[in-house]
């Protein structure tokens, strides 16, 4: 299904509403849910807001959290918004809230493009996590995985289907933490109140300072609600593999206060597939906006925000946000690219379609059929990115380099990782395999459907090529210069040869000639160098993120939750050639799962990454 572009909010229609927004945020939502009293002494606190608007409730909650010395380490704030404000309109509204000027400026700096989906923003050095759900689909609540401590319930628009609203509210109990409190206006119709009661909430009036009444509902279900996440004493993990996947996992867990032991067989991080000079960062587009495209979009946008969180590309780690141009392979491909861009009406800072003339002008006169320009994409040196992520994790990450994990032993709810001689390297309740196809070397995981795909990159002296302003991609890619070297790649071979080969160089130069015919002819006789790495890929080319299946146990049903899992064993695997895009997002997803936090993506997308999906498919086929 092709999503319709989100329509922006109308500032003129909302001006009167905005005037009392901060008062309502403090007197109704913060006071009604007793948030500032209830979050004291907690590790984290979760708010779910059914209407973001210009962010009055969010900014007021953030300010209260910031001013409270006893506030939790993490504040999670989820909010849905069908009609997000433009940045300029947002700035005009925020100008009327001078007491929140510092916070509102940070919000605008992180404001996402108006594209459907979940957008996780890292604010206050990552301690405030705002998940904006940009959706005009009434079923958004069914896509959320969270346990909210406080609900901010907004009045439904006048044209809202009342039966649909009641149906949504009846499912609110699935998203409620054990002591959740809901606050809203007192104009809730009787069917909606009955739906709240069905969801386990007890409603009561709430007097406001201006003499009006609000509504407060305490979650008091007849059923037992299980706690989310691991208890604090068990928040220790072992990560095996110090490439992009493992380094990101370490940083995202350390940011949540976890103690992490990193095991790596090399003497420093980023030495396998992450050892290339440069990798490119761009999303994936599809006419039907399929799950792979939606996931790639979410991961790409999170990666751009994560760069800023670490300190900035080109500052905290090597790279350039110079833009990536994906050139069309021919007239038919160009027409398809153009139709895709037109049908989705993507924001210009996400992707722009350029015709052949515009592309040729960008590429120093190279002939072209056209292409997609991703203006905020670019290239990154993966090993420096690994270094930056591990540095951000600080002392919470204990490094065990030049150590080879050969055995996983589970006993007494703990995993023990040993080397070939049986010596224990580390012990913890949680182990995360982030070591590519080496994950299948353990008996517990030797049936994971992972394939090693050989990728040879060709290195060319930058002086032998035109200096282009962007990374160029298509069937292959050409990076900008890194230490005087441009990378051309990469081969896609199903063998285990670690040596450079002339046939792979020839394939790369042929791809370069397709991308840039003039440049390809200029380097036809160049001296060739390069590097060989091995990508880890899954059958559907999507990563494996989450708890790993128990290969020895039978599956008792037809859903993912029916697949038995190995206790405390997780995977971050199968990133293929898109590790720079996948690593931050997948690490954030797994860290949220382990910590019992709201997930940064829709339920169906999380399920599309579940490592048990292949075992379940085989079970359904009778295999």
Coordinates of C-alpha atoms in Angstrom, one line a residue:
X1 CA 0.0 0.0 0.0
X2 CA 1.3 3.4 -0.9
X3 CA 1.0 5.8 2.0
X4 CA -0.6 9.2 1.4
X5 CA 1.6 12.2 2.3
X6 CA 0.8 13.7 5.7
X7 CA -1.0 17.0 5.5
X8 CA 0.6 19.8 7.7
X9 CA -1.3 21.3 10.6
X10 CA -3.0 24.6 10.1
X11 CA -1.5 27.2 12.4
X12 CA -4.4 29.7 12.0
X13 CA -6.9 27.2 13.1
X14 CA -4.9 26.2 16.2
X15 CA -3.9 29.6 17.5
X16 CA -6.6 29.9 20.2
X17 CA -5.9 26.3 21.2
X18 CA -2.2 27.0 21.6
X19 CA -2.7 30.1 23.9
X20 CA -3.7 27.9 26.9
X21 CA -1.7 24.9 25.9
X22 CA 1.0 25.2 28.6
X23 CA -1.5 25.8 31.4
X24 CA -3.5 22.8 30.3
X25 CA -0.3 20.7 30.1
X26 CA 0.6 21.6 33.7
X27 CA -2.8 21.7 35.4
X28 CA -4.5 18.8 33.6
X29 CA -2.0 16.3 32.2
X30 CA 1.0 16.6 34.5
X31 CA -1.1 17.2 37.6
X32 CA -3.8 14.7 36.6
X33 CA -1.4 11.8 36.1
X34 CA 0.7 12.8 39.2
X35 CA 3.7 12.2 36.9
X36 CA 6.3 14.2 38.8
X37 CA 5.4 12.4 42.1
X38 CA 5.2 9.0 40.6
X39 CA 8.4 9.0 38.6
X40 CA 10.7 9.7 41.6
X41 CA 13.2 7.0 42.2
X42 CA 12.4 5.1 39.0
X43 CA 14.9 4.1 36.3
X44 CA 12.5 5.2 33.5
X45 CA 9.1 6.7 33.0
X46 CA 6.9 6.4 29.9
X47 CA 4.2 8.9 28.7
X48 CA 1.9 8.2 25.8
X49 CA 0.2 11.3 24.3
X50 CA -2.7 10.9 21.8
X51 CA -2.0 14.3 20.2
X52 CA 1.4 16.0 19.9
X53 CA 0.4 19.3 18.2
X54 CA 3.2 21.8 18.7
X55 CA 4.5 19.9 21.7
X56 CA 3.2 21.8 24.6
X57 CA 2.6 18.7 26.7
X58 CA 5.9 17.2 25.7
X59 CA 7.9 20.4 26.4
X60 CA 6.2 20.9 29.7
X61 CA 6.9 17.3 30.8
X62 CA 10.5 17.6 29.6
X63 CA 11.0 20.8 31.6
X64 CA 9.5 19.2 34.7
X65 CA 11.8 16.2 34.3
X66 CA 14.8 18.5 33.8
X67 CA 14.1 20.5 36.9
X68 CA 13.6 17.5 39.2
X69 CA 16.7 16.1 40.8
X70 CA 14.8 12.9 41.6
X71 CA 13.6 12.4 38.0
X72 CA 14.3 9.0 36.4
X73 CA 17.4 8.4 34.2
X74 CA 15.2 8.0 31.1
X75 CA 12.0 9.8 30.0
X76 CA 10.2 8.1 27.1
X77 CA 7.5 10.1 25.5
X78 CA 5.4 8.7 22.7
X79 CA 3.0 10.9 20.8
X80 CA 0.8 10.5 17.7
X81 CA 0.3 13.3 15.3
X82 CA -1.6 13.0 12.0
X83 CA -0.8 16.5 10.8
X84 CA 2.7 17.6 11.9
X85 CA 3.6 21.2 11.9
X86 CA 6.1 22.6 9.5
X87 CA 9.3 23.9 11.1
X88 CA 8.4 27.5 10.4
X89 CA 5.0 27.2 12.0
X90 CA 6.5 25.3 14.9
X91 CA 8.9 28.1 15.5
X92 CA 6.1 30.7 15.4
X93 CA 4.1 28.8 18.1
X94 CA 7.2 28.2 20.2
X95 CA 8.0 31.9 20.1
X96 CA 5.0 32.4 22.4
X97 CA 6.5 30.1 25.0
X98 CA 9.7 31.9 26.0
X99 CA 10.1 29.9 29.2
X100 CA 10.6 26.8 27.1
X101 CA 12.8 28.4 24.4
X102 CA 15.9 26.3 25.0
X103 CA 14.0 23.0 24.9
X104 CA 11.8 24.0 22.0
X105 CA 14.9 24.9 20.0
X106 CA 16.3 21.4 20.6
X107 CA 13.0 19.9 19.5
X108 CA 13.0 21.8 16.2
X109 CA 16.6 20.9 15.5
X110 CA 15.6 17.2 15.7
X111 CA 12.2 17.6 14.0
X112 CA 11.7 14.7 11.5
X113 CA 10.5 15.1 7.9
X114 CA 6.7 14.7 7.5
X115 CA 6.8 11.0 6.6
X116 CA 4.5 8.3 7.9
X117 CA 6.0 6.1 10.6
X118 CA 7.7 6.1 13.9
X119 CA 10.5 8.6 14.4
X120 CA 12.6 8.2 17.5
X121 CA 14.4 11.4 18.6
X122 CA 17.3 11.4 21.1
X123 CA 17.2 14.6 23.2
X124 CA 19.0 15.7 26.4
X125 CA 22.1 13.6 25.5
X126 CA 19.8 10.7 24.8
X127 CA 18.1 10.6 28.2
X128 CA 14.8 12.0 26.8
X129 CA 13.5 9.8 24.0
X130 CA 10.7 11.2 22.0
X131 CA 9.0 8.7 19.6
X132 CA 6.8 10.7 17.2
X133 CA 4.2 8.5 15.5
X134 CA 3.3 10.4 12.3
X135 CA 0.1 8.7 11.2
X136 CA -3.4 9.6 10.1
X137 CA -4.4 6.0 10.4
X138 CA -6.8 5.3 13.3
X139 CA -5.2 1.9 13.9
X140 CA -1.9 3.4 15.1
X141 CA -2.5 2.2 18.7
X142 CA -2.4 -1.4 17.5
X143 CA 1.1 -0.8 16.1
X144 CA 2.7 0.4 19.4
X145 CA 4.7 -1.8 21.7
X146 CA 5.0 0.0 25.0
X147 CA 4.0 0.1 28.7
X148 CA 2.9 3.6 29.5
X149 CA 3.0 5.0 33.1
X150 CA 1.0 8.0 32.1
X151 CA -1.5 8.7 29.3
X152 CA -2.4 12.2 28.0
X153 CA -5.8 11.7 26.3
X154 CA -6.9 14.5 24.0
X155 CA -10.5 15.2 22.9
X156 CA -11.3 13.4 19.7
X157 CA -12.0 15.7 16.6
X158 CA -15.6 16.5 16.0
X159 CA -15.7 14.3 12.8
X160 CA -14.2 11.3 14.6
X161 CA -16.1 8.1 14.4
X162 CA -17.2 7.6 18.0
X163 CA -17.5 3.9 17.8
X164 CA -13.9 3.8 16.4
X165 CA -12.7 5.9 19.3
X166 CA -14.3 3.6 21.8
X167 CA -12.8 0.6 20.1
X168 CA -9.4 2.1 20.3
X169 CA -9.7 3.0 24.0
X170 CA -10.9 -0.5 24.8
X171 CA -7.5 -1.8 23.8
X172 CA -5.6 0.8 25.9
X173 CA -5.0 -1.7 28.7
X174 CA -2.5 -3.5 26.5
X175 CA -0.3 -0.4 26.6
X176 CA -0.6 0.3 30.3
X177 CA 2.0 -0.3 33.0
X178 CA 0.8 -1.7 36.3
X179 CA 0.1 1.7 38.0
X180 CA -0.7 3.7 34.9
X181 CA -2.8 6.9 35.2
X182 CA -4.7 8.6 32.4
X183 CA -5.7 12.3 32.3
X184 CA -8.0 14.0 29.8
X185 CA -10.8 16.5 29.4
X186 CA -14.2 15.7 31.0
X187 CA -16.1 15.8 27.7
X188 CA -15.5 12.1 27.0
X189 CA -18.7 10.5 25.7
X190 CA -20.3 7.6 27.6
X191 CA -19.2 4.9 25.0
X192 CA -15.6 6.0 25.4
X193 CA -15.9 5.9 29.2
X194 CA -17.3 2.4 29.0
X195 CA -14.4 1.4 26.7
X196 CA -11.9 2.7 29.3
X197 CA -13.6 0.7 32.0
X198 CA -13.4 -2.4 29.7
X199 CA -9.6 -1.7 29.3
X200 CA -9.2 -1.8 33.1
X201 CA -9.4 2.0 33.9
X202 CA -11.5 3.5 36.7
X203 CA -12.6 7.0 35.8
X204 CA -13.1 9.9 38.2
X205 CA -13.6 13.7 37.8
X206 CA -10.5 15.9 38.4
X207 CA -11.0 19.6 39.5
X208 CA -8.9 22.1 37.7
X209 CA -7.6 25.5 39.1
X210 CA -9.8 27.5 36.7
X211 CA -13.0 25.9 38.1
X212 CA -13.4 23.4 35.2
X213 CA -13.2 19.7 35.4
X214 CA -10.9 17.2 33.9
X215 CA -11.0 13.4 34.0
X216 CA -8.5 11.0 35.6
X217 CA -8.5 7.3 35.1
X218 CA -6.5 4.9 37.3
X219 CA -5.5 1.6 35.7
X220 CA -6.8 -1.2 38.0
X221 CA -7.4 -4.3 35.9
X222 CA -8.9 -7.5 37.2
X223 CA -6.0 -9.4 35.4
X224 CA -2.4 -9.5 36.4
X225 CA 0.1 -7.3 34.4
X226 CA 3.6 -8.8 34.1
X227 CA 6.6 -6.5 34.6
X228 CA 8.5 -5.3 31.5
X229 CA 12.2 -5.8 31.0
X230 CA 14.9 -7.3 33.1
X231 CA 15.3 -6.2 36.8
X232 CA 18.1 -3.7 37.4
X233 CA 20.6 -6.2 39.0
X234 CA 20.5 -8.3 35.8
X235 CA 21.3 -5.5 33.4
X236 CA 24.6 -7.0 32.4
X237 CA 25.4 -8.2 28.9
X238 CA 28.1 -9.8 26.8
X239 CA 28.4 -8.7 23.2
X240 CA 30.4 -10.9 20.8
X241 CA 31.7 -9.0 17.9
X242 CA 33.1 -5.4 17.7
X243 CA 32.0 -4.5 14.3
X244 CA 29.2 -2.0 13.5
X245 CA 26.5 -4.2 15.0
X246 CA 28.3 -5.0 18.2
X247 CA 29.7 -1.5 18.8
X248 CA 26.3 0.0 18.4
X249 CA 24.8 -2.5 20.8
X250 CA 27.4 -1.7 23.4
X251 CA 26.7 2.1 23.2
X252 CA 22.9 1.8 23.2
X253 CA 23.0 -0.5 26.3
X254 CA 25.6 1.6 28.1
X255 CA 23.4 4.7 27.5
X256 CA 20.7 2.9 29.5
X257 CA 23.1 2.1 32.4
X258 CA 24.0 -1.5 31.5
X259 CA 27.4 -3.0 32.1
X260 CA 28.6 -4.6 28.9
X261 CA 31.6 -6.9 28.2
X262 CA 32.7 -6.8 24.5
X263 CA 34.5 -9.8 23.1
X264 CA 36.4 -9.5 19.9
X265 CA 38.8 -11.9 18.3
X266 CA 40.8 -9.1 16.7
X267 CA 43.0 -6.6 18.6
X268 CA 40.7 -3.6 17.8
X269 CA 37.2 -3.0 16.6
X270 CA 35.9 -2.8 13.0
X271 CA 38.3 -5.3 11.4
X272 CA 36.0 -7.7 9.4
X273 CA 33.4 -6.3 7.0
X274 CA 33.6 -3.0 9.0
X275 CA 37.2 -2.6 8.0
X276 CA 36.5 -1.0 4.6
X277 CA 37.7 2.5 3.9
X278 CA 34.2 3.9 3.3
X279 CA 30.7 2.7 3.3
X280 CA 27.7 4.5 1.9
X281 CA 24.6 5.6 3.8
X282 CA 21.2 5.9 1.9
X283 CA 17.7 4.5 2.3
X284 CA 15.8 2.1 0.1
X285 CA 12.8 3.2 -1.9
X286 CA 10.0 1.1 -3.3
X287 CA 6.8 2.0 -5.2
X288 CA 4.6 -0.1 -2.9
X289 CA 6.5 1.1 0.3
X290 CA 6.9 -2.5 1.4
X291 CA 8.2 -3.5 4.8
X292 CA 11.8 -3.5 3.7
X293 CA 11.5 0.0 2.4
X294 CA 9.7 1.2 5.6
X295 CA 12.4 -0.4 7.7
X296 CA 15.2 1.1 5.7
X297 CA 13.6 4.5 5.9
X298 CA 13.2 4.3 9.7
X299 CA 16.8 3.0 10.1
X300 CA 18.2 5.7 7.8
X301 CA 16.5 8.6 9.5
X302 CA 17.5 7.2 12.9
X303 CA 21.1 6.9 11.7
X304 CA 21.2 10.6 10.7
X305 CA 19.9 11.6 14.1
X306 CA 22.3 9.2 15.8
X307 CA 25.3 10.8 14.0
X308 CA 24.3 14.1 15.7
X309 CA 23.9 12.4 19.0
X310 CA 27.5 11.1 18.8
X311 CA 28.8 14.5 18.0
X312 CA 28.5 14.8 14.2
X313 CA 29.7 13.1 11.0
X314 CA 33.2 14.4 10.1
X315 CA 33.7 15.4 13.8
X316 CA 33.1 12.4 16.1
X317 CA 34.0 10.0 13.3
X318 CA 35.3 10.1 9.7
X319 CA 32.7 10.7 7.0
X320 CA 30.8 13.3 5.0
X321 CA 27.1 14.0 4.7
X322 CA 27.8 15.0 1.1
X323 CA 24.7 13.4 -0.4
X324 CA 24.3 10.1 -2.3
X325 CA 23.1 10.0 -5.9
X326 CA 21.5 6.7 -7.0
X327 CA 21.7 6.9 -10.8
X328 CA 19.2 5.1 -13.0
X329 CA 20.4 2.1 -15.0
X330 CA 18.5 3.2 -18.2
X331 CA 15.4 4.9 -19.5
X332 CA 13.0 2.3 -17.9
X333 CA 14.7 2.5 -14.5
X334 CA 14.6 6.3 -14.7
X335 CA 10.9 6.3 -15.5
X336 CA 10.3 4.0 -12.5
X337 CA 12.4 6.2 -10.2
X338 CA 10.4 9.3 -11.3
X339 CA 7.1 7.6 -10.8
X340 CA 8.1 6.4 -7.3
X341 CA 9.2 9.9 -6.3
X342 CA 6.0 11.5 -7.7
X343 CA 3.6 9.0 -6.1
X344 CA 5.1 9.4 -2.6
X345 CA 5.8 13.2 -2.7
X346 CA 8.8 12.7 -0.5
X347 CA 10.2 15.8 1.3
X348 CA 13.1 17.4 -0.6
X349 CA 15.5 16.8 2.3
X350 CA 14.8 13.1 2.1
X351 CA 15.1 12.5 -1.6
X352 CA 14.7 14.4 -4.9
X353 CA 14.3 13.1 -8.4
X354 CA 16.8 14.7 -10.9
X355 CA 16.4 14.3 -14.6
X356 CA 19.3 13.3 -16.9
X357 CA 20.4 16.9 -17.5
X358 CA 20.5 17.8 -13.8
X359 CA 22.5 14.6 -13.0
X360 CA 24.9 15.2 -15.8
X361 CA 25.5 18.7 -14.5
X362 CA 26.2 17.3 -11.0
X363 CA 28.6 14.7 -12.3
X364 CA 31.0 16.8 -14.4
X365 CA 29.2 16.1 -17.7
X366 CA 28.8 12.4 -17.4
X367 CA 25.9 11.1 -19.5
X368 CA 22.9 10.1 -17.4
X369 CA 19.2 9.0 -17.5
X370 CA 18.5 10.6 -14.2
X371 CA 18.6 9.5 -10.6
X372 CA 17.5 9.9 -6.9
X373 CA 19.5 12.3 -4.8
X374 CA 19.5 11.7 -1.1
X375 CA 20.9 15.0 0.1
X376 CA 21.6 14.0 3.7
X377 CA 23.2 10.7 2.9
X378 CA 26.9 10.2 2.5
X379 CA 29.9 8.0 3.4
X380 CA 31.4 6.9 6.7
X381 CA 34.6 5.1 7.6
X382 CA 33.1 2.1 9.5
X383 CA 36.0 1.5 11.9
X384 CA 36.1 5.1 13.1
X385 CA 32.3 4.9 13.6
X386 CA 32.9 1.8 15.8
X387 CA 35.6 3.7 17.8
X388 CA 33.2 6.6 18.3
X389 CA 30.3 4.4 19.5
X390 CA 32.6 2.5 22.0
X391 CA 34.1 5.8 23.2
X392 CA 30.6 7.1 23.9
X393 CA 29.8 4.1 26.0
X394 CA 32.8 4.9 28.3
X395 CA 33.6 2.8 31.3
X396 CA 30.4 0.8 31.2
X397 CA 32.0 -1.2 28.3
X398 CA 34.7 -3.6 29.3
X399 CA 36.8 -4.6 26.2
X400 CA 38.1 -8.1 25.7
X401 CA 40.0 -7.8 22.5
X402 CA 42.2 -10.6 20.9
X403 CA 39.8 -13.1 22.6
X404 CA 37.9 -15.8 20.6
X405 CA 34.6 -16.9 22.0
X406 CA 34.2 -20.6 21.1
X407 CA 31.6 -22.0 23.5
X408 CA 28.4 -20.7 25.1
X409 CA 27.4 -22.5 28.4
X410 CA 24.1 -21.7 30.1
X411 CA 23.5 -22.5 33.7
X412 CA 21.7 -20.8 36.6
X413 CA 20.2 -18.2 34.4
X414 CA 23.6 -17.0 33.3
X415 CA 25.7 -17.5 30.2
X416 CA 29.4 -18.3 30.4
X417 CA 31.5 -17.6 27.3
X418 CA 34.7 -19.6 27.1
X419 CA 37.7 -19.7 24.7
X420 CA 39.1 -22.8 22.9
X421 CA 41.0 -23.8 26.1
X422 CA 37.9 -23.7 28.2
X423 CA 38.9 -20.5 30.0
X424 CA 36.0 -18.2 30.9
X425 CA 36.1 -14.9 29.1
X426 CA 33.0 -13.4 30.7
X427 CA 29.6 -14.3 32.4
X428 CA 26.3 -12.5 32.2
X429 CA 22.5 -13.1 32.0
X430 CA 22.4 -11.8 28.5
X431 CA 24.6 -12.6 25.4
X432 CA 24.2 -10.7 22.1
X433 CA 25.7 -12.3 19.0
X434 CA 26.9 -9.6 16.7
X435 CA 29.6 -11.5 14.9
X436 CA 28.1 -12.1 11.5
X437 CA 28.3 -15.6 10.1
X438 CA 30.6 -16.6 13.0
X439 CA 27.4 -16.8 15.0
X440 CA 26.7 -20.2 13.4
X441 CA 29.9 -21.6 15.0
X442 CA 28.0 -22.2 18.3
X443 CA 25.9 -25.4 18.7
X444 CA 22.9 -23.3 19.9
X445 CA 22.8 -21.2 16.7
X446 CA 24.4 -23.4 14.0
X447 CA 21.1 -23.6 12.0
X448 CA 20.5 -19.9 11.7
X449 CA 20.1 -19.2 7.9
X450 CA 23.1 -16.9 7.5
X451 CA 25.2 -16.7 4.4
X452 CA 28.7 -15.2 4.0
X453 CA 28.9 -13.1 0.8
X454 CA 32.3 -12.1 -0.4
X455 CA 32.7 -8.4 -1.3
X456 CA 35.8 -7.1 -2.9
X457 CA 36.3 -3.4 -3.1
X458 CA 38.6 -1.8 -5.6
X459 CA 40.8 1.2 -4.5
X460 CA 41.6 3.9 -7.1
X461 CA 43.8 6.9 -6.6
X462 CA 41.5 10.0 -6.2
X463 CA 43.7 11.9 -8.7
X464 CA 42.7 9.4 -11.5
X465 CA 39.0 10.3 -11.1
X466 CA 37.0 13.5 -11.3
X467 CA 36.3 15.1 -8.0
X468 CA 32.5 14.7 -7.6
X469 CA 30.4 16.4 -4.9
X470 CA 28.4 13.3 -4.0
X471 CA 28.8 9.6 -3.5
X472 CA 27.5 7.8 -6.7
X473 CA 25.6 4.6 -6.4
X474 CA 23.6 2.2 -8.6
X475 CA 24.6 -1.3 -9.5
X476 CA 27.8 -0.4 -7.8
X477 CA 29.1 2.7 -6.0
X478 CA 32.0 5.2 -6.1
X479 CA 32.9 7.0 -2.9
X480 CA 34.5 10.4 -2.5
X481 CA 38.2 10.4 -1.6
X482 CA 39.3 8.9 1.8
X483 CA 43.0 9.4 2.4
X484 CA 43.5 10.0 -1.3
X485 CA 41.6 6.8 -2.2
X486 CA 38.2 6.3 -3.9
X487 CA 36.5 3.0 -3.3
X488 CA 34.6 1.3 -6.1
X489 CA 32.5 -1.7 -5.3
X490 CA 31.6 -4.1 -4.5
X491 CA 31.7 -7.7 -5.8
X492 CA 29.0 -10.1 -4.8
X493 CA 30.6 -13.6 -4.7
X494 CA 29.5 -16.8 -3.1
X495 CA 32.9 -18.2 -2.2
X496 CA 35.4 -17.9 0.7
X497 CA 38.5 -16.5 -1.1
X498 CA 40.1 -13.9 1.1
X499 CA 42.6 -12.8 -1.6
X500 CA 42.2 -10.0 -4.1
X501 CA 41.2 -11.3 -7.5
X502 CA 41.5 -9.7 -11.0
X503 CA 38.0 -10.9 -12.0
X504 CA 36.4 -9.1 -9.1
X505 CA 38.4 -5.9 -9.9
X506 CA 37.1 -6.2 -13.5
X507 CA 33.5 -6.5 -12.3
X508 CA 33.9 -3.4 -10.1
X509 CA 35.4 -1.4 -13.0
X510 CA 32.5 -2.5 -15.2
X511 CA 30.1 -1.2 -12.7
X512 CA 32.0 2.1 -12.5
X513 CA 31.7 2.4 -16.3
X514 CA 27.9 1.9 -16.1
X515 CA 27.7 4.6 -13.4
X516 CA 30.2 7.0 -15.0
X517 CA 31.2 6.1 -18.5
X518 CA 33.8 8.8 -18.9
X519 CA 35.4 8.1 -15.5
X520 CA 35.4 4.4 -16.2
X521 CA 37.4 4.8 -19.4
X522 CA 39.9 7.0 -17.7
X523 CA 40.9 4.3 -15.1
X524 CA 40.8 1.3 -17.4
X525 CA 44.5 0.9 -17.1
X526 CA 45.0 2.0 -13.5
X527 CA 47.0 0.0 -11.0
X528 CA 44.5 -1.9 -8.9
X529 CA 44.4 -2.4 -5.1
X530 CA 41.6 -3.1 -2.7
X531 CA 40.2 -5.1 0.1
X532 CA 38.1 -8.2 0.6
X533 CA 35.4 -8.5 3.3
X534 CA 32.5 -10.9 3.9
X535 CA 28.9 -9.7 4.4
X536 CA 26.5 -11.6 6.6
X537 CA 23.1 -11.9 4.8
X538 CA 19.8 -13.6 5.6
X539 CA 17.5 -15.2 3.0
X540 CA 15.2 -12.2 2.9
X541 CA 18.0 -9.7 3.1
X542 CA 16.7 -8.2 6.4
X543 CA 18.5 -8.3 9.7
X544 CA 17.9 -10.7 12.5
X545 CA 17.2 -8.6 15.7
X546 CA 15.9 -10.0 18.9
X547 CA 15.8 -13.3 21.0
X548 CA 17.2 -16.3 19.1
X549 CA 15.0 -19.4 18.6
X550 CA 15.7 -22.6 20.4
X551 CA 16.6 -25.0 17.6
X552 CA 16.0 -28.1 19.7
X553 CA 12.5 -27.2 20.9
X554 CA 9.3 -27.9 19.0
X555 CA 7.0 -25.0 17.8
X556 CA 3.6 -25.3 19.3
X557 CA 1.7 -22.7 17.2
X558 CA 1.6 -20.6 14.1
X559 CA 2.7 -17.2 15.5
X560 CA 6.1 -15.8 16.4
X561 CA 5.3 -15.9 20.1
X562 CA 4.8 -19.6 19.8
X563 CA 8.5 -20.2 18.9
X564 CA 10.6 -21.2 21.9
X565 CA 13.6 -19.0 22.5
X566 CA 17.0 -19.5 24.0
X567 CA 16.9 -17.7 27.4
X568 CA 19.0 -14.6 27.4
X569 CA 20.5 -15.2 23.9
X570 CA 20.0 -12.5 21.3
X571 CA 21.1 -11.6 17.8
X572 CA 22.1 -8.6 15.8
X573 CA 22.9 -10.3 12.6
X574 CA 22.4 -10.3 8.8
X575 CA 23.1 -6.6 8.0
X576 CA 24.4 -7.5 4.5
X577 CA 26.0 -4.5 2.8
X578 CA 23.9 -2.0 4.7
X579 CA 25.5 -2.2 8.2
X580 CA 26.0 1.6 8.5
X581 CA 22.2 2.1 8.0
X582 CA 21.1 -0.9 10.1
X583 CA 23.5 -0.8 13.1
X584 CA 22.2 2.2 15.2
X585 CA 18.5 1.4 14.6
X586 CA 18.7 -2.3 15.3
X587 CA 20.8 -1.7 18.4
X588 CA 18.2 0.8 19.6
X589 CA 15.5 -1.7 19.0
X590 CA 17.2 -4.5 20.8
X591 CA 18.2 -2.3 23.7
X592 CA 14.6 -1.2 24.1
X593 CA 13.4 -4.8 24.1
X594 CA 15.9 -5.8 26.7
X595 CA 15.1 -2.8 28.9
X596 CA 11.4 -3.2 28.7
X597 CA 11.0 0.2 26.9
X598 CA 8.7 1.4 24.1
X599 CA 9.9 0.0 20.8
X600 CA 11.1 2.5 18.1
X601 CA 9.1 0.9 15.2
X602 CA 5.7 -0.5 14.4
X603 CA 4.8 -4.1 15.6
X604 CA 4.8 -5.5 12.1
X605 CA 8.2 -4.1 11.3
X606 CA 9.6 -5.5 14.5
X607 CA 8.2 -8.9 13.6
X608 CA 9.8 -8.6 10.2
X609 CA 13.2 -8.6 11.9
X610 CA 12.4 -11.4 14.4
X611 CA 15.2 -14.0 14.2
X612 CA 12.5 -16.8 14.7
X613 CA 10.7 -15.9 11.4
X614 CA 12.6 -18.5 9.4
X615 CA 12.0 -21.3 11.9
X616 CA 8.3 -20.4 11.9
X617 CA 8.1 -20.4 8.1
X618 CA 9.7 -23.8 8.0
X619 CA 7.3 -25.1 10.7
X620 CA 4.3 -23.8 8.7
X621 CA 5.6 -25.6 5.7
X622 CA 5.9 -28.8 7.7
X623 CA 9.7 -28.7 7.6

